[in-house]
Short mmCIF file of C-alpha atoms in Angstrom, two decimals:
data_model
loop_
_atom_site.label_atom_id
_atom_site.label_comp_id
_atom_site.label_asym_id
_atom_site.label_seq_id
_atom_site.Cartn_x
_atom_site.Cartn_y
_atom_site.Cartn_z
CA MET A 1 74.69 113.65 130.99
CA LEU A 2 75.59 116.07 133.82
CA ILE A 3 79.23 116.42 134.86
CA THR A 4 79.42 118.33 138.09
CA ASP A 5 82.15 120.35 139.78
CA VAL A 6 84.71 120.67 136.98
CA GLU A 7 87.14 123.44 136.16
CA VAL A 8 86.40 124.92 132.72
CA GLU A 9 88.66 127.61 131.29
CA GLY A 10 87.00 130.94 131.49
CA HIS A 11 84.25 129.72 133.83
CA GLY A 12 85.93 128.50 136.98
CA ARG A 13 84.41 125.51 138.76
CA VAL A 14 81.03 124.75 137.15
CA ASP A 15 78.68 122.00 136.11
CA VAL A 16 78.58 120.95 132.42
CA ARG A 17 75.62 119.34 130.76
CA LEU A 18 75.90 117.24 127.61
CA GLY A 19 73.13 116.31 125.16
CA GLY A 20 72.84 115.24 121.56
CA GLY A 21 76.59 114.80 121.32
CA ARG A 22 77.27 118.44 122.28
CA VAL A 23 77.84 120.70 125.33
CA VAL A 24 74.44 122.15 126.03
CA GLY A 25 75.11 123.97 129.23
CA ILE A 26 77.87 125.43 131.36
CA GLY A 27 76.59 126.83 134.63
CA ARG A 28 77.30 127.46 138.25
CA ARG A 29 77.57 124.52 140.60
CA ARG A 30 74.33 123.32 142.14
CA ALA A 31 73.63 121.02 145.05
CA GLY A 32 72.77 117.46 144.07
CA ARG A 33 74.29 114.57 142.22
CA GLY A 34 75.20 114.44 138.59
CA ASP A 35 76.14 111.52 136.39
CA VAL A 36 79.87 112.19 136.92
CA ASP A 37 81.39 114.07 139.84
CA GLY A 38 84.34 115.99 138.48
CA ARG A 39 85.83 116.61 141.99
CA GLY A 40 87.37 119.90 140.84
CA GLY A 41 89.37 118.42 138.00
CA ALA A 42 89.79 120.23 134.72
CA LEU A 43 87.50 119.39 131.81
CA LEU A 44 89.29 119.87 128.53
CA VAL A 45 88.51 119.33 124.85
CA GLY A 46 89.67 115.84 123.89
CA LEU A 47 93.09 115.39 122.32
CA HIS A 48 93.48 114.73 118.58
CA ASP A 49 96.53 112.91 117.38
CA HIS A 50 97.12 114.65 114.02
CA HIS A 51 99.57 112.11 112.53
CA VAL A 52 99.46 108.42 113.40
CA HIS A 53 99.61 105.05 111.59
CA LEU A 54 96.85 103.05 113.17
CA ALA A 55 97.13 99.69 111.46
CA ALA A 56 100.90 99.56 112.09
CA LEU A 57 100.29 100.64 115.73
CA ALA A 58 97.69 97.83 116.13
CA ALA A 59 100.21 95.28 114.74
CA GLU A 60 102.71 96.06 117.48
CA ALA A 61 101.00 93.54 119.82
CA ALA A 62 102.08 90.77 117.35
CA SER A 63 105.55 92.20 116.86
CA VAL A 64 108.93 92.10 118.61
CA ARG A 65 110.43 95.51 119.36
CA VAL A 66 114.09 95.75 118.41
CA GLY A 67 114.86 99.45 118.53
CA PRO A 68 117.68 101.15 120.42
CA GLY A 69 115.47 101.52 123.47
CA ASP A 70 114.50 97.86 123.43
CA VAL A 71 117.75 95.94 122.63
CA ARG A 72 121.22 97.29 123.15
CA ASP A 73 123.38 95.43 120.74
CA ARG A 74 123.81 92.47 118.36
CA GLU A 75 123.45 89.97 121.17
CA GLY A 76 120.21 91.53 122.32
CA LEU A 77 118.86 91.58 118.80
CA VAL A 78 119.68 87.88 118.32
CA ALA A 79 117.94 86.99 121.59
CA ALA A 80 114.85 88.97 120.59
CA LEU A 81 114.56 87.38 117.14
CA ARG A 82 114.93 83.86 118.58
CA GLN A 83 111.97 84.26 120.97
CA GLY A 84 109.13 81.82 120.25
CA ALA A 85 109.08 78.46 118.62
CA PRO A 86 111.43 77.60 115.71
CA GLY A 87 109.68 77.84 112.35
CA GLU A 88 107.26 80.56 113.47
CA TRP A 89 107.25 83.93 111.62
CA VAL A 90 108.92 86.82 113.49
CA ARG A 91 107.81 90.33 112.78
CA ALA A 92 110.30 92.77 114.33
CA VAL A 93 109.85 96.56 114.37
CA GLY A 94 111.66 99.74 115.39
CA TYR A 95 115.15 98.69 114.23
CA HIS A 96 117.96 101.27 113.86
CA GLU A 97 121.50 100.71 112.65
CA SER A 98 122.91 101.75 116.02
CA VAL A 99 121.85 98.38 117.37
CA ALA A 100 123.83 96.06 115.07
CA GLY A 101 124.63 97.89 111.83
CA GLU A 102 122.93 97.73 108.46
CA LEU A 103 120.92 94.56 108.04
CA ASP A 104 120.59 92.25 105.05
CA ARG A 105 119.19 88.75 104.58
CA TRP A 106 122.53 87.12 105.29
CA MET A 107 122.93 88.79 108.68
CA LEU A 108 119.40 87.77 109.62
CA ASP A 109 120.16 84.20 108.49
CA ASP A 110 123.03 84.15 110.99
CA PHE A 111 120.86 85.68 113.72
CA ALA A 112 117.81 83.40 113.38
CA PRO A 113 118.35 80.63 110.82
CA ASP A 114 115.45 78.43 111.93
CA ARG A 115 112.52 80.74 111.33
CA PRO A 116 111.19 83.30 108.81
CA VAL A 117 112.15 86.80 110.00
CA ARG A 118 111.23 90.25 108.71
CA VAL A 119 112.51 93.41 110.37
CA GLN A 120 111.13 96.87 109.85
CA HIS A 121 113.36 99.90 110.10
CA ARG A 122 112.38 102.59 112.66
CA SER A 123 111.48 104.96 109.79
CA GLY A 124 108.80 102.55 108.58
CA ALA A 125 110.28 102.81 105.04
CA LEU A 126 112.40 99.63 104.91
CA TRP A 127 111.81 95.90 105.54
CA VAL A 128 114.62 93.36 105.66
CA TRP A 129 113.73 89.69 105.23
CA ASN A 130 115.87 86.63 105.89
CA SER A 131 116.14 83.67 103.47
CA ALA A 132 113.59 81.60 105.32
CA ALA A 133 111.01 84.37 105.02
CA LEU A 134 111.81 84.93 101.31
CA ARG A 135 111.44 81.20 100.56
CA ALA A 136 108.17 80.92 102.55
CA ALA A 137 106.73 83.82 100.57
CA GLY A 138 108.00 82.63 97.17
CA LEU A 139 110.16 85.75 96.85
CA ASP A 140 113.63 84.16 96.83
CA GLY A 141 114.91 85.50 93.57
CA GLY A 142 118.29 86.48 94.96
CA GLY A 143 119.20 89.88 96.31
CA GLU A 144 119.78 91.18 99.82
CA GLY A 145 116.19 90.83 101.10
CA ARG A 146 115.83 94.60 101.49
CA PHE A 147 112.52 96.16 100.44
CA TRP A 148 112.22 99.93 100.35
CA ARG A 149 108.67 101.33 100.45
CA GLU A 150 107.10 98.07 99.28
CA ASP A 151 104.53 97.50 102.03
CA GLU A 152 101.64 97.22 99.59
CA ARG A 153 103.35 94.52 97.50
CA LEU A 154 104.66 92.58 100.51
CA ARG A 155 101.28 92.49 102.24
CA GLY A 156 100.12 89.77 99.90
CA PHE A 157 103.03 87.45 100.70
CA THR A 158 102.66 87.14 104.45
CA ALA A 159 100.12 85.65 106.81
CA PRO A 160 97.69 88.26 108.17
CA VAL A 161 99.01 89.92 111.32
CA GLY A 162 96.65 90.22 114.26
CA LEU A 163 95.62 93.81 114.72
CA ASP A 164 94.79 94.84 118.26
CA LEU A 165 92.72 97.82 117.29
CA ARG A 166 90.51 97.58 120.38
CA GLY A 167 93.60 97.77 122.47
CA VAL A 168 94.79 100.82 120.53
CA GLY A 169 91.47 102.54 121.12
CA ALA A 170 91.45 101.74 124.84
CA ARG A 171 95.03 102.93 125.42
CA ALA A 172 94.34 106.08 123.45
CA ALA A 173 91.24 106.76 125.53
CA ALA A 174 93.36 106.46 128.65
CA TYR A 175 95.56 109.22 127.18
CA GLY A 176 92.48 111.47 126.60
CA ILE A 177 92.55 111.01 122.81
CA THR A 178 89.16 111.47 121.16
CA GLY A 179 90.33 111.53 117.54
CA PHE A 180 93.04 110.39 115.10
CA THR A 181 94.32 111.45 111.67
CA ASN A 182 95.59 108.29 110.01
CA ALA A 183 98.61 109.32 107.84
CA ASP A 184 99.22 106.27 105.63
CA PRO A 185 100.12 107.45 102.15
CA GLN A 186 98.02 104.89 100.31
CA PRO A 187 95.09 103.75 102.41
CA GLY A 188 94.34 100.14 101.55
CA GLU A 189 90.94 98.94 100.44
CA GLY A 190 88.73 98.54 103.50
CA LEU A 191 90.95 100.55 105.82
CA ALA A 192 88.20 102.89 106.95
CA GLU A 193 85.97 99.93 107.76
CA LEU A 194 88.81 98.18 109.57
CA LEU A 195 89.46 101.22 111.75
CA SER A 196 85.78 101.80 112.52
CA VAL A 197 86.02 99.60 115.57
CA LEU A 198 87.93 102.42 117.24
CA PRO A 199 85.78 104.57 119.63
CA GLN A 200 87.59 107.72 118.53
CA ARG A 201 86.73 109.97 115.59
CA LEU A 202 88.75 109.35 112.43
CA VAL A 203 90.24 111.33 109.65
CA VAL A 204 91.88 109.01 107.06
CA MET A 205 94.20 110.72 104.66
CA GLY A 206 93.31 110.03 101.03
CA LEU A 207 89.63 109.31 101.81
CA GLY A 208 86.63 111.60 101.60
CA ASP A 209 87.58 115.24 102.01
CA ALA A 210 90.72 114.48 104.03
CA PRO A 211 94.13 115.70 102.78
CA VAL A 212 95.77 113.65 100.04
CA LYS A 213 99.13 112.32 101.27
CA PHE A 214 102.23 112.70 99.12
CA LEU A 215 105.25 110.67 100.25
CA LEU A 216 108.60 112.04 99.10
CA ASP A 217 111.91 110.24 99.01
CA ASP A 218 115.16 111.86 97.89
CA ALA A 219 116.03 108.97 95.55
CA THR A 220 112.78 109.30 93.64
CA LEU A 221 112.08 113.01 94.19
CA PRO A 222 109.82 114.62 91.57
CA THR A 223 110.67 118.01 90.14
CA PRO A 224 108.72 120.96 91.51
CA ASP A 225 106.73 121.10 88.26
CA GLU A 226 105.82 117.39 88.55
CA LEU A 227 104.81 117.71 92.15
CA ALA A 228 102.77 120.86 91.39
CA ALA A 229 100.94 118.96 88.64
CA SER A 230 100.12 116.12 91.02
CA MET A 231 98.81 118.71 93.55
CA ALA A 232 96.70 120.43 90.87
CA ALA A 233 95.19 117.11 89.95
CA VAL A 234 93.65 116.65 93.40
CA ARG A 235 92.53 120.24 94.00
CA PRO A 236 90.43 121.59 95.66
CA ARG A 237 91.38 118.98 98.26
CA PRO A 238 94.29 119.90 100.47
CA VAL A 239 97.58 117.95 100.37
CA ALA A 240 99.77 116.57 103.15
CA VAL A 241 103.34 116.30 102.00
CA HIS A 242 105.90 114.10 103.83
CA CYS A 243 109.04 116.24 104.19
CA VAL A 244 112.01 114.94 106.16
CA THR A 245 114.95 116.57 104.32
CA ARG A 246 115.87 120.05 103.13
CA VAL A 247 115.47 119.16 99.47
CA GLN A 248 112.04 117.60 100.04
CA LEU A 249 110.91 120.82 101.78
CA LEU A 250 112.25 123.06 99.01
CA VAL A 251 110.60 121.01 96.26
CA THR A 252 107.34 121.11 98.17
CA LEU A 253 107.41 124.87 98.70
CA LEU A 254 108.20 125.46 95.02
CA ALA A 255 105.34 123.13 94.06
CA LEU A 256 102.89 124.85 96.41
CA ASP A 257 103.89 128.22 94.93
CA GLU A 258 103.13 126.91 91.42
CA ALA A 259 99.94 124.98 92.24
CA GLY A 260 98.67 127.56 94.69
CA PRO A 261 98.01 126.66 98.37
CA VAL A 262 94.52 125.85 99.69
CA ALA A 263 93.17 125.81 103.20
CA GLY A 264 94.23 122.64 104.97
CA ASP A 265 97.55 122.05 103.12
CA ARG A 266 100.07 120.45 105.45
CA ILE A 267 103.78 119.67 105.76
CA GLU A 268 104.11 116.32 107.58
CA HIS A 269 107.09 116.17 109.96
CA GLY A 270 109.02 119.20 108.78
CA SER A 271 112.06 117.35 110.06
CA VAL A 272 114.52 119.95 108.68
CA ILE A 273 113.24 123.53 108.25
CA PRO A 274 116.07 126.01 107.59
CA ALA A 275 115.45 129.42 109.07
CA GLU A 276 115.47 131.09 105.61
CA THR A 277 112.40 129.05 104.57
CA MET A 278 110.17 130.16 107.44
CA PRO A 279 108.94 133.42 105.82
CA TRP A 280 108.12 131.33 102.74
CA LEU A 281 106.08 128.86 104.86
CA ALA A 282 104.29 131.67 106.60
CA ARG A 283 103.37 133.34 103.28
CA LEU A 284 101.90 130.11 101.95
CA GLY A 285 99.93 129.54 105.16
CA VAL A 286 100.75 125.82 105.15
CA THR A 287 100.41 123.95 108.43
CA VAL A 288 103.39 122.05 109.79
CA VAL A 289 102.39 118.87 111.68
CA THR A 290 105.52 118.04 113.60
CA GLN A 291 106.93 115.56 116.15
CA PRO A 292 108.80 117.57 118.82
CA HIS A 293 109.53 114.39 120.77
CA PHE A 294 111.80 112.90 118.07
CA PRO A 295 114.90 114.93 119.11
CA VAL A 296 114.36 113.59 122.63
CA GLU A 297 113.64 109.95 121.65
CA ARG A 298 116.29 109.83 118.99
CA GLY A 299 118.88 112.35 120.13
CA ARG A 300 121.74 109.89 120.38
CA GLU A 301 121.19 108.64 116.84
CA TYR A 302 120.54 112.07 115.42
CA ALA A 303 123.91 113.27 116.82
CA THR A 304 125.72 110.85 114.44
CA ASP A 305 123.19 110.32 111.61
CA VAL A 306 122.15 113.91 110.83
CA ASP A 307 124.24 116.31 108.81
CA PRO A 308 125.78 118.79 111.29
CA ASP A 309 124.35 121.65 109.25
CA ASP A 310 120.84 120.30 109.82
CA LEU A 311 121.02 119.68 113.58
CA ALA A 312 119.93 123.28 114.52
CA HIS A 313 116.90 122.99 112.22
CA LEU A 314 115.43 119.65 113.45
CA TYR A 315 111.70 119.49 114.34
CA ARG A 316 111.30 123.22 115.01
CA CYS A 317 108.51 124.22 117.28
CA ARG A 318 108.77 127.60 119.01
CA SER A 319 110.49 129.31 116.05
CA LEU A 320 107.72 128.21 113.74
CA ALA A 321 105.04 129.55 116.03
CA GLU A 322 106.90 132.86 116.44
CA ALA A 323 107.13 133.13 112.63
CA GLY A 324 103.35 132.86 112.35
CA ILE A 325 103.41 129.37 110.80
CA PRO A 326 100.33 127.28 111.70
CA LEU A 327 101.47 124.38 113.88
CA ALA A 328 100.17 121.13 115.26
CA ALA A 329 101.60 117.79 116.39
CA GLY A 330 101.10 114.10 115.95
CA THR A 331 102.82 111.16 117.64
CA ASP A 332 103.67 109.28 114.44
CA ALA A 333 103.06 106.12 116.41
CA PRO A 334 104.23 103.41 116.18
CA TYR A 335 107.34 105.14 114.85
CA GLY A 336 107.35 107.40 117.90
CA SER A 337 105.68 107.28 121.34
CA ALA A 338 101.90 106.89 121.20
CA ASP A 339 101.60 109.04 124.35
CA PRO A 340 100.64 112.66 123.39
CA TRP A 341 101.48 113.85 126.91
CA ALA A 342 105.12 112.70 126.40
CA VAL A 343 105.10 114.65 123.13
CA MET A 344 103.80 117.76 124.92
CA ARG A 345 106.37 117.36 127.65
CA ALA A 346 109.14 117.17 125.03
CA ALA A 347 107.82 120.28 123.28
CA ALA A 348 107.80 122.17 126.56
CA GLU A 349 111.22 121.01 127.82
CA ARG A 350 113.30 121.00 124.68
CA SER A 351 116.66 122.68 124.64
CA GLY A 352 118.12 124.82 121.85
CA GLY A 353 115.47 127.54 121.93
CA GLU A 354 112.62 125.45 120.48
CA ALA A 355 110.68 124.85 123.69
CA VAL A 356 107.14 126.24 123.83
CA HIS A 357 105.01 127.27 126.78
CA ARG A 358 103.17 124.42 128.34
CA ARG A 359 99.76 125.72 127.31
CA ALA A 360 100.96 125.94 123.69
CA ALA A 361 102.24 122.36 123.94
CA LEU A 362 98.76 121.20 125.01
CA ASP A 363 97.23 123.14 122.10
CA LEU A 364 99.33 121.12 119.62
CA PHE A 365 96.83 118.33 120.19
CA ALA A 366 93.72 120.47 120.69
CA GLY A 367 93.19 121.51 117.09
CA GLU A 368 90.21 120.71 114.87
CA PRO A 369 90.59 117.38 113.10
CA GLN A 370 90.37 118.89 109.59
CA HIS A 371 92.10 122.18 110.56
CA PRO A 372 94.77 121.23 113.14
CA PRO A 373 95.99 124.82 114.02
CA ARG A 374 92.42 125.93 114.89
CA VAL A 375 92.38 125.25 118.60
CA ARG A 376 89.08 124.02 119.97
CA ARG A 377 87.59 125.45 123.16
CA LEU A 378 84.92 124.04 125.45
CA THR A 379 81.88 126.29 124.93
CA VAL A 380 78.13 125.80 124.82
CA GLY A 381 77.39 124.19 121.42
CA SER A 382 80.77 122.63 121.03
CA VAL A 383 81.09 118.92 120.20
CA ALA A 384 81.23 116.87 123.42
CA ASP A 385 84.62 115.25 122.71
CA LEU A 386 86.12 115.81 126.13
CA CYS A 387 88.86 114.82 128.54
CA LEU A 388 88.27 114.96 132.29
CA LEU A 389 91.31 115.19 134.52
CA HIS A 390 91.93 114.25 138.09
CA VAL A 391 93.55 117.64 138.73
CA PRO A 392 93.06 121.35 137.82
CA ARG A 393 94.56 122.61 134.58
CA LYS A 394 97.58 124.30 136.17
CA GLU A 395 98.67 121.11 137.95
CA ALA A 396 98.09 119.11 134.73
CA LEU A 397 100.32 121.52 132.73
CA ASP A 398 102.99 121.23 135.38
CA LEU A 399 102.95 117.44 135.33
CA MET A 400 102.38 116.86 131.59
CA SER A 401 101.59 113.19 132.28
CA ALA A 402 98.85 110.83 131.05
CA ASP A 403 98.33 109.94 134.72
CA VAL A 404 96.19 113.08 135.05
CA VAL A 405 93.52 111.71 132.69
CA ARG A 406 90.44 110.36 134.49
CA ALA A 407 87.81 109.94 131.80
CA THR A 408 87.33 110.48 128.04
CA PHE A 409 84.10 111.21 126.24
CA VAL A 410 83.34 111.11 122.44
CA GLY A 411 80.10 112.70 121.39
CA GLY A 412 79.08 112.85 125.04
CA GLN A 413 79.57 109.10 125.55
CA ARG A 414 82.23 107.85 127.94
CA ILE A 415 84.83 105.64 126.23
CA THR A 416 86.96 104.93 129.28
CA PRO A 417 85.92 102.27 131.85
CA GLN A 418 83.62 103.39 134.66
CA GLU A 419 85.30 103.85 138.00
#
């Protein structure tokens, strides 16, 4: 394939030839037609979403969104849960207590008594079921209908949810995404095969040589020695440790000190990183895969939910980079926006001293799939996972919008519709 008249960093406006899944030539523009006329738009390496939950994202099409941005209050929640025919299962996602308080089965019974309802908290960690749902699943043994981190067990008690994976792949291609790292802590049997319908490249945590995910919760937190032993048991594979509180981060750093870090070790989220821990992170060389859009998307809730002492340390970006800590980003979709351009924009426009330059924001999604902080560049011989824009690079960085994406290629094959 020949892509003509594109702007490539370090080369100006050139023609780019692809072959065998790689870039085989970058040269001066010639007269004549190619397979794709770039019209002076920038040709970039494709974006990689370094932290996403693909099956949950694909289930959104069969779900009702009930987060703070979707329903305002109790009345809005009730209306959303009563959509559809009585008796049909309702799968609601994105809930936060700011909508209507802390849920239990009895509240959901009041809201929607004539149908089985299950509501997932925005964190993805909690499901709340009403009585009709519990009875339908044979789980009505009393209790409040609240299930914390029990997705694997609950999966066998509900009808299969339709997964719109082809839609996920198509929407991601429109964003310029050429690869995903699926971050589920316990990939179910057959997950890799299920996800194989996606046109993007895949890294699935826990499978192959991908990092092994460790999910930490304060209520069940292991000791540093216990976590270090678990890390040692999977070496030489890298680990990816879910850290959303101070204590989780401290336990992880102590465990990494004891087990010894290896290339590819990651901190997922790094929601709270106190300044005094940054030299420690830098010494270990562990990568932080963060979500700089969360303080923007969730700012109102964070203002009341987060300990005041932690507010200055939320989802650091610029300070981590300046401390020499390897850094990358993921959308965490569906628990955050699936649009990487919105994440970049948030990283570049944040307040509080954590904003990064727009080029650095783009690089958060330009890393190698297995080594996120190693930024890929378009060179002869590089893999032809590419994103063609309507506009030159400078204009794209100014806009930071998915609207600039014109075409996406994986292994030299176009995965967006032809114009």
